[in-house]
Amino acid sequence: MLHRAGKPPMFGDYEAQRHWQEITYNLPVHEWYFNTTDNNLNYWGLDYPPLTAYHSLLCGHVASLINPDWVELHTSQGFESSAHKLFMRATVLIADLLMYVPAVVLYCFYLSEGSNRKKVCLVLCILLYPGLILIDYGHFQYNSISLGLALWGVLGLGLGWDMLGSLAFVLAVNYKQMELYHSLPFFCYLLGKCFKQGMAGRGLFLLVKIAVTVLVTFTLCWLPFLTDPGQVLQVLHRLFPVGRGLFEDKVANTWCSLNVLIKIKTILSTDTQLYLSLAATLLAALPSSIKLLTKPTLWQFKLALVNSSLAFFLFSFQVHEKSILLPALPVCLLLGDLPLPAVWFLQASTFSMLPLFLKDGLFVPYAVTSSAFVFYSVYLLSALEHSSEEELQLKSLSLLPFLSQSPGQFYLSVAAMAGLSFMSVALAPPARLPDLFPLLVSVFSFLHFLGLLLYFNVVQIAEPPSPRRKNPKKTE
């Protein structure tokens, strides 16, 4: 169930972030994840890893210095003011400037090809991605921190700094557990690199260094909770709430779309749903992961990040609409290589969160940012000029016509998204089908994601080099 800001009794995600600052600032660490008289877990209980809690604690201290009423225990519940909203958005901006923006700039200038003009255009297009802007600034989230840390991990591995990359990715997982969507590519890339260097020599030494880096980083992140095994188990219980079910609301993944025809949540037990989603997720991510393991290059790594995270979004258990930001990050990294499918995916990902934006009154910002992103991305990256079979890496795949992508199809898709968006606002659904428009948005987006998952898998497994490079660099 989604909750809107300013609407009791839960007050929306804005209140969730504020409440976590209240709890971490006022209560001792050992009570943060436990249900107590001062910490009602049914009221936005903390359900993210320790780094999120530490960040909330830091923000809580700053908030208390500005206005103690913002984080006063109990009495601040449901607090809302323009000054506090400004403070919250300022914390998001600071996180962006410190964590996400530098990583984007460094990636574009050090790990992408082309002229300086093209690299600047790439930076602008990635930073203009409306999905992340609307969720973080309109929905009061800090996805830019976990995604920024993951991008620092990509930078580390791409530049050959494997320990730094491993450290950054472990921090990303310890900020938001959904970063596990990216874990298989990181694991397979590093293991494949170790195998390539020889497990009897340099490869084994590299594996030991990476393992030590990961273990030490995890230990430091969880140190306050390691004194009591019960603390660790309770945190894990909060991070992976199996009881919430297979999916929530109208998320654009396989299970929600299939549920229109077959009531999966009704006919299957929770355990069966869990095992089914686990098997489907691993099966969907396996080809990409095996390919990366056998050929650990940066190009393969980027494609595997897309394929793994999209497989998790489409098939895993307990997926939220906002989780589409996880495959959106590596797709952003492909804007310079495969601009048309990348822009197409990013626009569809923003569209898939439309019901969430409407509940928060963000339709106008959604329409403006989406239009700006499509216009500037198509113009700056010349996306429609690079839409031939050769540019899309499908020249040798003529037997798969359903994977073809053309400017005409792109425009029709965007027009359909725009039409559904305005219908969702302007028209009242039939009384018998109150969820008609959110469901149409969900299924329409799902079909895009499924088709693009097939496309990106074919591009990766068919082994073409990056389409904008004649001699792509390999990361040894």
CSV table of C-alpha atoms in Angstrom, one decimal:
chain,number,residue,atom,x,y,z
A,1,MET,CA,0.0,0.0,0.0
A,2,LEU,CA,1.3,3.4,-0.9
A,3,HIS,CA,0.9,6.4,1.4
A,4,ARG,CA,0.8,10.0,0.4
A,5,ALA,CA,2.6,12.9,2.0
A,6,GLY,CA,0.4,15.0,4.3
A,7,LYS,CA,-2.2,12.2,4.6
A,8,PRO,CA,-2.5,10.5,8.0
A,9,PRO,CA,-2.0,8.0,9.4
A,10,MET,CA,1.3,7.2,7.6
A,11,PHE,CA,2.0,10.5,5.8
A,12,GLY,CA,4.0,9.0,2.9
A,13,ASP,CA,7.7,8.5,2.2
A,14,TYR,CA,8.5,12.0,3.3
A,15,GLU,CA,7.5,11.1,6.8
A,16,ALA,CA,9.4,7.8,6.5
A,17,GLN,CA,12.7,9.6,6.0
A,18,ARG,CA,11.9,12.1,8.7
A,19,HIS,CA,10.9,9.4,11.1
A,20,TRP,CA,14.1,7.5,10.6
A,21,GLN,CA,16.1,10.6,11.5
A,22,GLU,CA,13.9,10.9,14.6
A,23,ILE,CA,14.5,7.3,15.7
A,24,THR,CA,18.2,7.1,15.0
A,25,TYR,CA,18.8,10.5,16.7
A,26,ASN,CA,16.8,9.7,19.9
A,27,LEU,CA,17.3,6.0,20.4
A,28,PRO,CA,20.4,3.8,21.0
A,29,VAL,CA,21.6,1.7,18.2
A,30,HIS,CA,20.4,-1.6,19.6
A,31,GLU,CA,16.7,-0.3,19.4
A,32,TRP,CA,16.8,1.0,15.8
A,33,TYR,CA,15.5,-2.3,14.3
A,34,PHE,CA,13.4,-3.6,17.2
A,35,ASN,CA,9.8,-3.0,18.1
A,36,THR,CA,9.7,-1.1,21.4
A,37,THR,CA,7.5,1.4,23.2
A,38,ASP,CA,9.5,4.2,21.6
A,39,ASN,CA,9.9,2.5,18.1
A,40,ASN,CA,6.7,1.2,16.5
A,41,LEU,CA,7.9,-0.8,13.6
A,42,ASN,CA,4.5,-0.7,12.1
A,43,TYR,CA,4.9,3.0,11.7
A,44,TRP,CA,7.7,3.3,9.1
A,45,GLY,CA,10.0,1.0,10.9
A,46,LEU,CA,13.6,1.1,9.6
A,47,ASP,CA,14.0,-1.5,6.9
A,48,TYR,CA,17.3,-0.6,5.2
A,49,PRO,CA,20.9,-1.6,6.0
A,50,PRO,CA,23.1,0.1,8.6
A,51,LEU,CA,24.6,2.8,6.3
A,52,THR,CA,21.1,4.2,5.7
A,53,ALA,CA,20.6,4.3,9.5
A,54,TYR,CA,23.9,6.1,10.0
A,55,HIS,CA,23.0,8.6,7.2
A,56,SER,CA,19.6,9.2,8.9
A,57,LEU,CA,21.5,9.7,12.2
A,58,LEU,CA,23.8,12.3,10.6
A,59,CYS,CA,20.8,14.1,9.0
A,60,GLY,CA,19.0,13.9,12.4
A,61,HIS,CA,21.8,15.7,14.1
A,62,VAL,CA,21.8,18.5,11.5
A,63,ALA,CA,18.0,18.8,11.7
A,64,SER,CA,18.1,19.1,15.5
A,65,LEU,CA,20.6,21.9,15.2
A,66,ILE,CA,18.3,23.8,12.8
A,67,ASN,CA,15.0,23.0,14.6
A,68,PRO,CA,14.7,20.4,17.3
A,69,ASP,CA,11.0,20.0,16.7
A,70,TRP,CA,11.8,18.3,13.4
A,71,VAL,CA,13.1,15.2,15.2
A,72,GLU,CA,11.5,15.4,18.6
A,73,LEU,CA,10.7,11.8,19.8
A,74,HIS,CA,7.0,11.0,19.3
A,75,THR,CA,5.7,14.6,19.1
A,76,SER,CA,7.2,15.1,15.6
A,77,GLN,CA,5.2,12.3,14.1
A,78,GLY,CA,3.5,13.6,10.9
A,79,PHE,CA,5.4,16.9,11.1
A,80,GLU,CA,5.4,18.8,7.8
A,81,SER,CA,6.5,22.3,6.9
A,82,SER,CA,7.9,24.1,3.9
A,83,ALA,CA,11.2,24.8,5.8
A,84,HIS,CA,11.6,21.1,6.6
A,85,LYS,CA,10.8,20.0,3.1
A,86,LEU,CA,13.5,22.5,1.9
A,87,PHE,CA,15.9,20.9,4.4
A,88,MET,CA,15.0,17.4,3.2
A,89,ARG,CA,15.5,18.3,-0.5
A,90,ALA,CA,18.8,20.1,0.4
A,91,THR,CA,20.1,16.8,1.9
A,92,VAL,CA,19.2,15.1,-1.3
A,93,LEU,CA,21.1,17.7,-3.3
A,94,ILE,CA,24.1,17.5,-1.1
A,95,ALA,CA,24.1,13.7,-1.5
A,96,ASP,CA,23.9,14.2,-5.2
A,97,LEU,CA,26.8,16.6,-5.4
A,98,LEU,CA,29.0,14.6,-3.1
A,99,MET,CA,28.3,11.1,-4.3
A,100,TYR,CA,26.4,10.8,-7.6
A,101,VAL,CA,27.4,13.7,-9.8
A,102,PRO,CA,31.2,13.3,-9.4
A,103,ALA,CA,30.9,9.6,-10.3
A,104,VAL,CA,28.8,10.4,-13.4
A,105,VAL,CA,31.4,13.0,-14.6
A,106,LEU,CA,34.4,10.7,-14.0
A,107,TYR,CA,32.7,7.8,-15.8
A,108,CYS,CA,31.9,9.9,-18.8
A,109,PHE,CA,35.3,11.4,-19.1
A,110,TYR,CA,37.4,8.3,-18.2
A,111,LEU,CA,35.4,5.3,-19.3
A,112,SER,CA,33.5,6.5,-22.3
A,113,GLU,CA,34.7,7.2,-25.9
A,114,GLY,CA,34.3,10.2,-28.1
A,115,SER,CA,35.1,13.9,-28.1
A,116,ASN,CA,34.9,16.2,-25.1
A,117,ARG,CA,31.7,17.6,-26.5
A,118,LYS,CA,30.2,14.2,-26.6
A,119,LYS,CA,31.3,13.4,-23.1
A,120,VAL,CA,29.7,16.6,-21.8
A,121,CYS,CA,26.5,15.8,-23.6
A,122,LEU,CA,26.6,12.3,-22.0
A,123,VAL,CA,27.0,13.9,-18.6
A,124,LEU,CA,24.0,16.2,-19.2
A,125,CYS,CA,21.8,13.4,-20.4
A,126,ILE,CA,22.6,11.1,-17.5
A,127,LEU,CA,22.0,13.8,-15.0
A,128,LEU,CA,18.7,14.8,-16.7
A,129,TYR,CA,17.3,11.2,-16.3
A,130,PRO,CA,13.8,12.1,-14.8
A,131,GLY,CA,13.2,8.9,-13.0
A,132,LEU,CA,15.9,9.5,-10.4
A,133,ILE,CA,15.2,13.3,-10.2
A,134,LEU,CA,11.5,12.8,-9.5
A,135,ILE,CA,11.9,9.9,-7.0
A,136,ASP,CA,14.7,11.5,-5.0
A,137,TYR,CA,13.5,15.2,-5.0
A,138,GLY,CA,9.7,14.6,-5.3
A,139,HIS,CA,9.4,11.4,-3.3
A,140,PHE,CA,12.1,12.3,-0.7
A,141,GLN,CA,14.5,9.4,-1.3
A,142,TYR,CA,18.3,9.1,-1.4
A,143,ASN,CA,18.7,6.6,-4.3
A,144,SER,CA,21.6,8.8,-5.6
A,145,ILE,CA,23.7,7.6,-2.7
A,146,SER,CA,23.4,3.8,-3.3
A,147,LEU,CA,23.5,4.3,-7.1
A,148,GLY,CA,26.4,6.7,-6.8
A,149,LEU,CA,28.3,4.1,-4.7
A,150,ALA,CA,27.5,1.4,-7.3
A,151,LEU,CA,28.8,3.7,-10.0
A,152,TRP,CA,32.0,4.4,-8.0
A,153,GLY,CA,32.3,0.6,-8.0
A,154,VAL,CA,32.0,0.5,-11.8
A,155,LEU,CA,34.6,3.2,-12.0
A,156,GLY,CA,37.0,1.3,-9.8
A,157,LEU,CA,36.7,-1.9,-11.8
A,158,GLY,CA,36.8,-0.1,-15.1
A,159,LEU,CA,40.0,1.7,-14.2
A,160,GLY,CA,41.6,-1.4,-12.8
A,161,TRP,CA,41.3,-0.5,-9.1
A,162,ASP,CA,39.5,-3.7,-8.0
A,163,MET,CA,39.8,-3.2,-4.3
A,164,LEU,CA,38.3,0.4,-4.5
A,165,GLY,CA,35.5,-0.9,-6.8
A,166,SER,CA,34.8,-3.8,-4.4
A,167,LEU,CA,34.8,-1.4,-1.4
A,168,ALA,CA,32.4,1.0,-3.1
A,169,PHE,CA,30.0,-1.7,-4.1
A,170,VAL,CA,29.9,-3.3,-0.6
A,171,LEU,CA,29.0,0.2,0.7
A,172,ALA,CA,26.2,0.4,-1.9
A,173,VAL,CA,24.8,-2.9,-0.7
A,174,ASN,CA,25.0,-1.7,2.9
A,175,TYR,CA,23.1,1.4,2.1
A,176,LYS,CA,20.3,-0.2,0.2
A,177,GLN,CA,19.9,-4.0,0.0
A,178,MET,CA,18.3,-3.7,-3.5
A,179,GLU,CA,21.9,-3.2,-4.8
A,180,LEU,CA,22.0,-7.0,-4.7
A,181,TYR,CA,20.4,-6.6,-8.2
A,182,HIS,CA,23.9,-5.7,-9.3
A,183,SER,CA,25.8,-8.3,-7.3
A,184,LEU,CA,26.1,-11.1,-9.8
A,185,PRO,CA,27.9,-9.0,-12.4
A,186,PHE,CA,30.3,-7.6,-9.8
A,187,PHE,CA,31.0,-11.1,-8.6
A,188,CYS,CA,31.3,-12.7,-12.0
A,189,TYR,CA,33.5,-9.9,-13.4
A,190,LEU,CA,36.0,-10.1,-10.5
A,191,LEU,CA,36.0,-13.9,-10.4
A,192,GLY,CA,36.4,-14.1,-14.1
A,193,LYS,CA,39.4,-11.7,-13.9
A,194,CYS,CA,40.9,-13.9,-11.2
A,195,PHE,CA,40.5,-17.0,-13.3
A,196,LYS,CA,42.1,-15.1,-16.3
A,197,GLN,CA,45.1,-14.2,-14.3
A,198,GLY,CA,45.5,-17.8,-13.0
A,199,MET,CA,44.3,-19.2,-9.8
A,200,ALA,CA,47.7,-20.6,-9.0
A,201,GLY,CA,49.4,-17.2,-9.0
A,202,ARG,CA,48.3,-13.6,-9.4
A,203,GLY,CA,44.6,-14.5,-9.7
A,204,LEU,CA,44.6,-16.2,-6.3
A,205,PHE,CA,46.3,-13.3,-4.7
A,206,LEU,CA,43.8,-10.9,-6.3
A,207,LEU,CA,40.9,-13.1,-5.0
A,208,VAL,CA,42.3,-13.0,-1.5
A,209,LYS,CA,42.7,-9.2,-1.6
A,210,ILE,CA,39.1,-8.8,-2.8
A,211,ALA,CA,37.7,-11.2,-0.2
A,212,VAL,CA,39.5,-9.4,2.6
A,213,THR,CA,38.3,-6.0,1.3
A,214,VAL,CA,34.7,-7.3,1.2
A,215,LEU,CA,34.8,-8.9,4.7
A,216,VAL,CA,36.5,-6.0,6.4
A,217,THR,CA,34.1,-3.5,4.9
A,218,PHE,CA,31.0,-5.5,5.9
A,219,THR,CA,32.4,-5.9,9.4
A,220,LEU,CA,33.0,-2.2,9.8
A,221,CYS,CA,29.5,-1.4,8.5
A,222,TRP,CA,27.8,-3.9,10.9
A,223,LEU,CA,30.2,-3.4,13.8
A,224,PRO,CA,27.6,-1.9,16.3
A,225,PHE,CA,25.3,-4.9,15.7
A,226,LEU,CA,27.9,-7.7,15.8
A,227,THR,CA,28.0,-7.9,19.6
A,228,ASP,CA,24.7,-9.7,19.7
A,229,PRO,CA,23.6,-12.4,17.1
A,230,GLY,CA,20.0,-11.4,17.8
A,231,GLN,CA,20.7,-7.9,16.6
A,232,VAL,CA,22.1,-9.3,13.3
A,233,LEU,CA,19.1,-11.6,12.8
A,234,GLN,CA,16.6,-8.8,13.5
A,235,VAL,CA,18.3,-6.5,11.0
A,236,LEU,CA,18.2,-9.2,8.4
A,237,HIS,CA,14.6,-9.9,9.1
A,238,ARG,CA,13.8,-6.2,8.6
A,239,LEU,CA,15.8,-6.1,5.3
A,240,PHE,CA,14.1,-9.1,3.7
A,241,PRO,CA,10.4,-9.0,4.8
A,242,VAL,CA,9.1,-12.1,3.0
A,243,GLY,CA,5.7,-11.6,4.5
A,244,ARG,CA,4.9,-8.7,2.2
A,245,GLY,CA,4.2,-11.0,-0.7
A,246,LEU,CA,5.4,-11.4,-4.3
A,247,PHE,CA,4.7,-7.7,-5.4
A,248,GLU,CA,3.1,-4.5,-4.2
A,249,ASP,CA,0.8,-2.2,-6.1
A,250,LYS,CA,1.0,-2.1,-9.9
A,251,VAL,CA,4.7,-2.7,-10.5
A,252,ALA,CA,5.7,-3.3,-14.1
A,253,ASN,CA,7.2,-6.8,-13.7
A,254,THR,CA,6.3,-10.3,-14.8
A,255,TRP,CA,4.3,-11.3,-11.7
A,256,CYS,CA,2.1,-8.3,-11.5
A,257,SER,CA,1.3,-8.5,-15.3
A,258,LEU,CA,0.7,-12.2,-15.2
A,259,ASN,CA,-1.5,-11.7,-12.2
A,260,VAL,CA,-4.0,-10.0,-14.5
A,261,LEU,CA,-4.7,-13.4,-16.1
A,262,ILE,CA,-3.7,-15.8,-13.4
A,263,LYS,CA,-4.1,-14.8,-9.7
A,264,ILE,CA,-0.7,-16.0,-8.6
A,265,LYS,CA,-0.9,-14.4,-5.2
A,266,THR,CA,-4.1,-16.3,-4.5
A,267,ILE,CA,-3.5,-19.8,-5.9
A,268,LEU,CA,0.2,-20.1,-4.8
A,269,SER,CA,1.5,-20.2,-1.2
A,270,THR,CA,4.0,-17.6,-0.1
A,271,ASP,CA,6.8,-20.2,-0.1
A,272,THR,CA,5.9,-21.4,-3.6
A,273,GLN,CA,5.9,-17.8,-4.8
A,274,LEU,CA,9.3,-17.3,-3.2
A,275,TYR,CA,10.9,-20.4,-4.8
A,276,LEU,CA,9.3,-19.7,-8.2
A,277,SER,CA,10.6,-16.1,-8.3
A,278,LEU,CA,14.1,-17.2,-7.1
A,279,ALA,CA,14.3,-19.8,-9.9
A,280,ALA,CA,13.0,-17.5,-12.6
A,281,THR,CA,15.4,-14.7,-11.5
A,282,LEU,CA,18.4,-16.9,-11.5
A,283,LEU,CA,17.4,-18.5,-14.8
A,284,ALA,CA,17.0,-15.1,-16.5
A,285,ALA,CA,20.3,-13.8,-15.1
A,286,LEU,CA,22.3,-16.9,-15.7
A,287,PRO,CA,23.2,-16.6,-19.5
A,288,SER,CA,24.5,-13.0,-19.0
A,289,SER,CA,26.5,-13.9,-15.8
A,290,ILE,CA,28.1,-17.0,-17.5
A,291,LYS,CA,29.1,-14.9,-20.5
A,292,LEU,CA,30.7,-12.2,-18.2
A,293,LEU,CA,32.5,-14.9,-16.2
A,294,THR,CA,34.2,-16.2,-19.3
A,295,LYS,CA,34.9,-12.8,-20.8
A,296,PRO,CA,35.4,-10.2,-18.1
A,297,THR,CA,35.6,-7.0,-20.1
A,298,LEU,CA,34.2,-3.6,-19.3
A,299,TRP,CA,31.7,-3.8,-22.2
A,300,GLN,CA,30.5,-7.2,-21.1
A,301,PHE,CA,30.3,-5.9,-17.5
A,302,LYS,CA,28.1,-3.0,-18.4
A,303,LEU,CA,25.7,-5.2,-20.4
A,304,ALA,CA,25.6,-7.8,-17.6
A,305,LEU,CA,24.7,-5.1,-15.1
A,306,VAL,CA,21.7,-4.2,-17.2
A,307,ASN,CA,20.7,-7.8,-17.8
A,308,SER,CA,21.1,-8.9,-14.2
A,309,SER,CA,19.3,-6.0,-12.6
A,310,LEU,CA,16.5,-6.1,-15.2
A,311,ALA,CA,16.1,-9.8,-14.6
A,312,PHE,CA,15.8,-9.2,-10.8
A,313,PHE,CA,13.3,-6.4,-11.4
A,314,LEU,CA,11.1,-8.6,-13.7
A,315,PHE,CA,11.2,-11.9,-11.8
A,316,SER,CA,12.3,-11.4,-8.2
A,317,PHE,CA,10.3,-11.4,-5.0
A,318,GLN,CA,8.9,-8.3,-3.4
A,319,VAL,CA,9.7,-5.7,-6.1
A,320,HIS,CA,8.7,-2.0,-5.8
A,321,GLU,CA,8.1,0.4,-8.7
A,322,LYS,CA,11.2,2.4,-7.6
A,323,SER,CA,13.4,-0.6,-8.1
A,324,ILE,CA,13.4,0.1,-11.9
A,325,LEU,CA,16.1,2.7,-11.0
A,326,LEU,CA,18.5,-0.2,-10.5
A,327,PRO,CA,18.6,-1.3,-14.1
A,328,ALA,CA,18.2,2.4,-15.2
A,329,LEU,CA,21.7,3.2,-13.8
A,330,PRO,CA,23.7,0.8,-16.1
A,331,VAL,CA,21.4,1.7,-19.0
A,332,CYS,CA,22.5,5.3,-18.5
A,333,LEU,CA,26.1,4.0,-18.9
A,334,LEU,CA,25.1,2.7,-22.4
A,335,LEU,CA,23.7,6.1,-23.6
A,336,GLY,CA,26.9,6.8,-25.5
A,337,ASP,CA,27.1,3.3,-27.0
A,338,LEU,CA,23.5,2.3,-27.7
A,339,PRO,CA,21.6,5.6,-27.5
A,340,LEU,CA,18.2,4.6,-29.0
A,341,PRO,CA,17.5,1.6,-26.9
A,342,ALA,CA,19.0,3.3,-23.9
A,343,VAL,CA,16.8,6.4,-24.2
A,344,TRP,CA,13.8,4.2,-25.0
A,345,PHE,CA,14.3,2.2,-21.8
A,346,LEU,CA,14.9,5.2,-19.6
A,347,GLN,CA,11.8,6.9,-20.9
A,348,ALA,CA,9.8,3.7,-20.3
A,349,SER,CA,11.2,3.3,-16.8
A,350,THR,CA,10.1,6.8,-15.9
A,351,PHE,CA,6.7,6.2,-17.4
A,352,SER,CA,6.3,2.9,-15.4
A,353,MET,CA,6.4,5.0,-12.1
A,354,LEU,CA,3.6,7.3,-13.3
A,355,PRO,CA,1.0,6.0,-10.7
A,356,LEU,CA,3.5,6.7,-8.0
A,357,PHE,CA,4.1,10.3,-9.3
A,358,LEU,CA,0.4,10.9,-9.5
A,359,LYS,CA,-0.2,10.0,-5.9
A,360,ASP,CA,2.4,12.5,-4.9
A,361,GLY,CA,1.0,15.2,-7.2
A,362,LEU,CA,4.0,15.2,-9.5
A,363,PHE,CA,2.3,15.0,-12.9
A,364,VAL,CA,3.5,18.4,-14.1
A,365,PRO,CA,7.2,17.8,-13.1
A,366,TYR,CA,6.9,14.3,-14.7
A,367,ALA,CA,5.6,15.7,-18.0
A,368,VAL,CA,8.2,18.5,-18.1
A,369,THR,CA,11.3,16.4,-17.1
A,370,SER,CA,10.3,13.5,-19.4
A,371,SER,CA,9.8,15.7,-22.4
A,372,ALA,CA,13.1,17.5,-21.8
A,373,PHE,CA,14.9,14.2,-21.4
A,374,VAL,CA,13.6,12.7,-24.6
A,375,PHE,CA,14.2,15.9,-26.6
A,376,TYR,CA,17.8,16.6,-25.3
A,377,SER,CA,18.9,13.0,-25.4
A,378,VAL,CA,17.7,12.4,-29.0
A,379,TYR,CA,19.2,15.7,-30.0
A,380,LEU,CA,22.5,15.7,-28.1
A,381,LEU,CA,23.2,12.0,-28.6
A,382,SER,CA,21.9,11.8,-32.2
A,383,ALA,CA,20.0,8.7,-31.1
A,384,LEU,CA,17.7,8.4,-34.1
A,385,GLU,CA,20.7,8.7,-36.5
A,386,HIS,CA,22.2,5.6,-35.0
A,387,SER,CA,19.3,3.2,-35.3
A,388,SER,CA,20.4,0.9,-38.2
A,389,GLU,CA,20.7,-2.8,-37.6
A,390,GLU,CA,24.5,-2.3,-37.5
A,391,GLU,CA,24.4,0.5,-35.0
A,392,LEU,CA,22.0,-1.5,-32.8
A,393,GLN,CA,24.2,-4.6,-33.0
A,394,LEU,CA,21.5,-6.7,-34.7
A,395,LYS,CA,23.0,-7.1,-38.2
A,396,SER,CA,23.8,-10.8,-37.6
A,397,LEU,CA,20.4,-11.4,-35.9
A,398,SER,CA,18.0,-11.0,-38.8
A,399,LEU,CA,16.1,-14.1,-37.6
A,400,LEU,CA,14.9,-12.0,-34.6
A,401,PRO,CA,12.8,-9.3,-36.3
A,402,PHE,CA,10.9,-8.6,-33.0
A,403,LEU,CA,14.1,-7.1,-31.6
A,404,SER,CA,14.3,-4.5,-34.4
A,405,GLN,CA,14.1,-0.9,-33.2
A,406,SER,CA,13.3,2.1,-35.5
A,407,PRO,CA,12.7,5.8,-35.0
A,408,GLY,CA,9.1,5.2,-36.0
A,409,GLN,CA,8.6,2.5,-33.4
A,410,PHE,CA,10.2,4.8,-30.8
A,411,TYR,CA,7.9,7.7,-31.6
A,412,LEU,CA,4.8,5.5,-31.5
A,413,SER,CA,5.9,4.1,-28.1
A,414,VAL,CA,6.5,7.6,-26.7
A,415,ALA,CA,3.2,8.8,-28.1
A,416,ALA,CA,1.4,5.9,-26.5
A,417,MET,CA,3.1,6.7,-23.1
A,418,ALA,CA,2.1,10.4,-23.5
A,419,GLY,CA,-1.5,9.3,-24.3
A,420,LEU,CA,-1.8,7.0,-21.3
A,421,SER,CA,-0.2,9.6,-19.1
A,422,PHE,CA,-2.8,12.3,-20.0
A,423,MET,CA,-5.7,9.7,-19.9
A,424,SER,CA,-4.6,8.8,-16.4
A,425,VAL,CA,-5.1,12.4,-15.3
A,426,ALA,CA,-8.0,13.5,-17.4
A,427,LEU,CA,-10.3,10.5,-17.5
A,428,ALA,CA,-12.1,8.7,-14.7
A,429,PRO,CA,-11.8,4.9,-14.9
A,430,PRO,CA,-14.9,2.8,-15.1
A,431,ALA,CA,-16.5,2.1,-11.7
A,432,ARG,CA,-15.9,-1.7,-12.1
A,433,LEU,CA,-12.2,-1.1,-13.0
A,434,PRO,CA,-10.8,1.5,-10.7
A,435,ASP,CA,-7.2,0.4,-11.3
A,436,LEU,CA,-7.5,0.4,-15.1
A,437,PHE,CA,-5.0,3.1,-15.9
A,438,PRO,CA,-2.3,2.0,-13.4
A,439,LEU,CA,-2.7,-1.5,-14.8
A,440,LEU,CA,-2.4,-0.4,-18.4
A,441,VAL,CA,0.8,1.6,-17.5
A,442,SER,CA,2.2,-1.4,-15.7
A,443,VAL,CA,1.6,-3.9,-18.5
A,444,PHE,CA,2.6,-1.5,-21.2
A,445,SER,CA,5.9,-0.8,-19.4
A,446,PHE,CA,6.5,-4.5,-18.7
A,447,LEU,CA,6.3,-5.4,-22.4
A,448,HIS,CA,9.0,-2.8,-23.1
A,449,PHE,CA,11.2,-4.1,-20.3
A,450,LEU,CA,10.8,-7.7,-21.4
A,451,GLY,CA,11.6,-6.8,-25.0
A,452,LEU,CA,14.6,-4.8,-24.0
A,453,LEU,CA,15.9,-7.6,-21.7
A,454,LEU,CA,15.9,-9.9,-24.7
A,455,TYR,CA,17.6,-7.3,-26.8
A,456,PHE,CA,20.4,-6.5,-24.2
A,457,ASN,CA,21.0,-10.2,-23.7
A,458,VAL,CA,21.3,-10.9,-27.4
A,459,VAL,CA,23.7,-8.0,-27.7
A,460,GLN,CA,25.9,-9.3,-24.9
A,461,ILE,CA,25.8,-13.0,-25.8
A,462,ALA,CA,26.3,-12.4,-29.5
A,463,GLU,CA,29.7,-10.7,-28.6
A,464,PRO,CA,29.7,-7.6,-30.8
A,465,PRO,CA,32.0,-4.9,-29.6
A,466,SER,CA,30.7,-1.6,-28.4
A,467,PRO,CA,29.0,-0.1,-31.6
A,468,ARG,CA,30.7,3.3,-31.3
A,469,ARG,CA,34.2,1.7,-31.0
A,470,LYS,CA,36.3,0.1,-33.6
A,471,ASN,CA,38.9,-1.2,-31.1
A,472,PRO,CA,37.2,-1.4,-27.7
A,473,LYS,CA,39.5,-1.5,-24.7
A,474,LYS,CA,39.5,-4.5,-22.5
A,475,THR,CA,39.8,-4.2,-18.8
A,476,GLU,CA,42.2,-6.9,-17.7
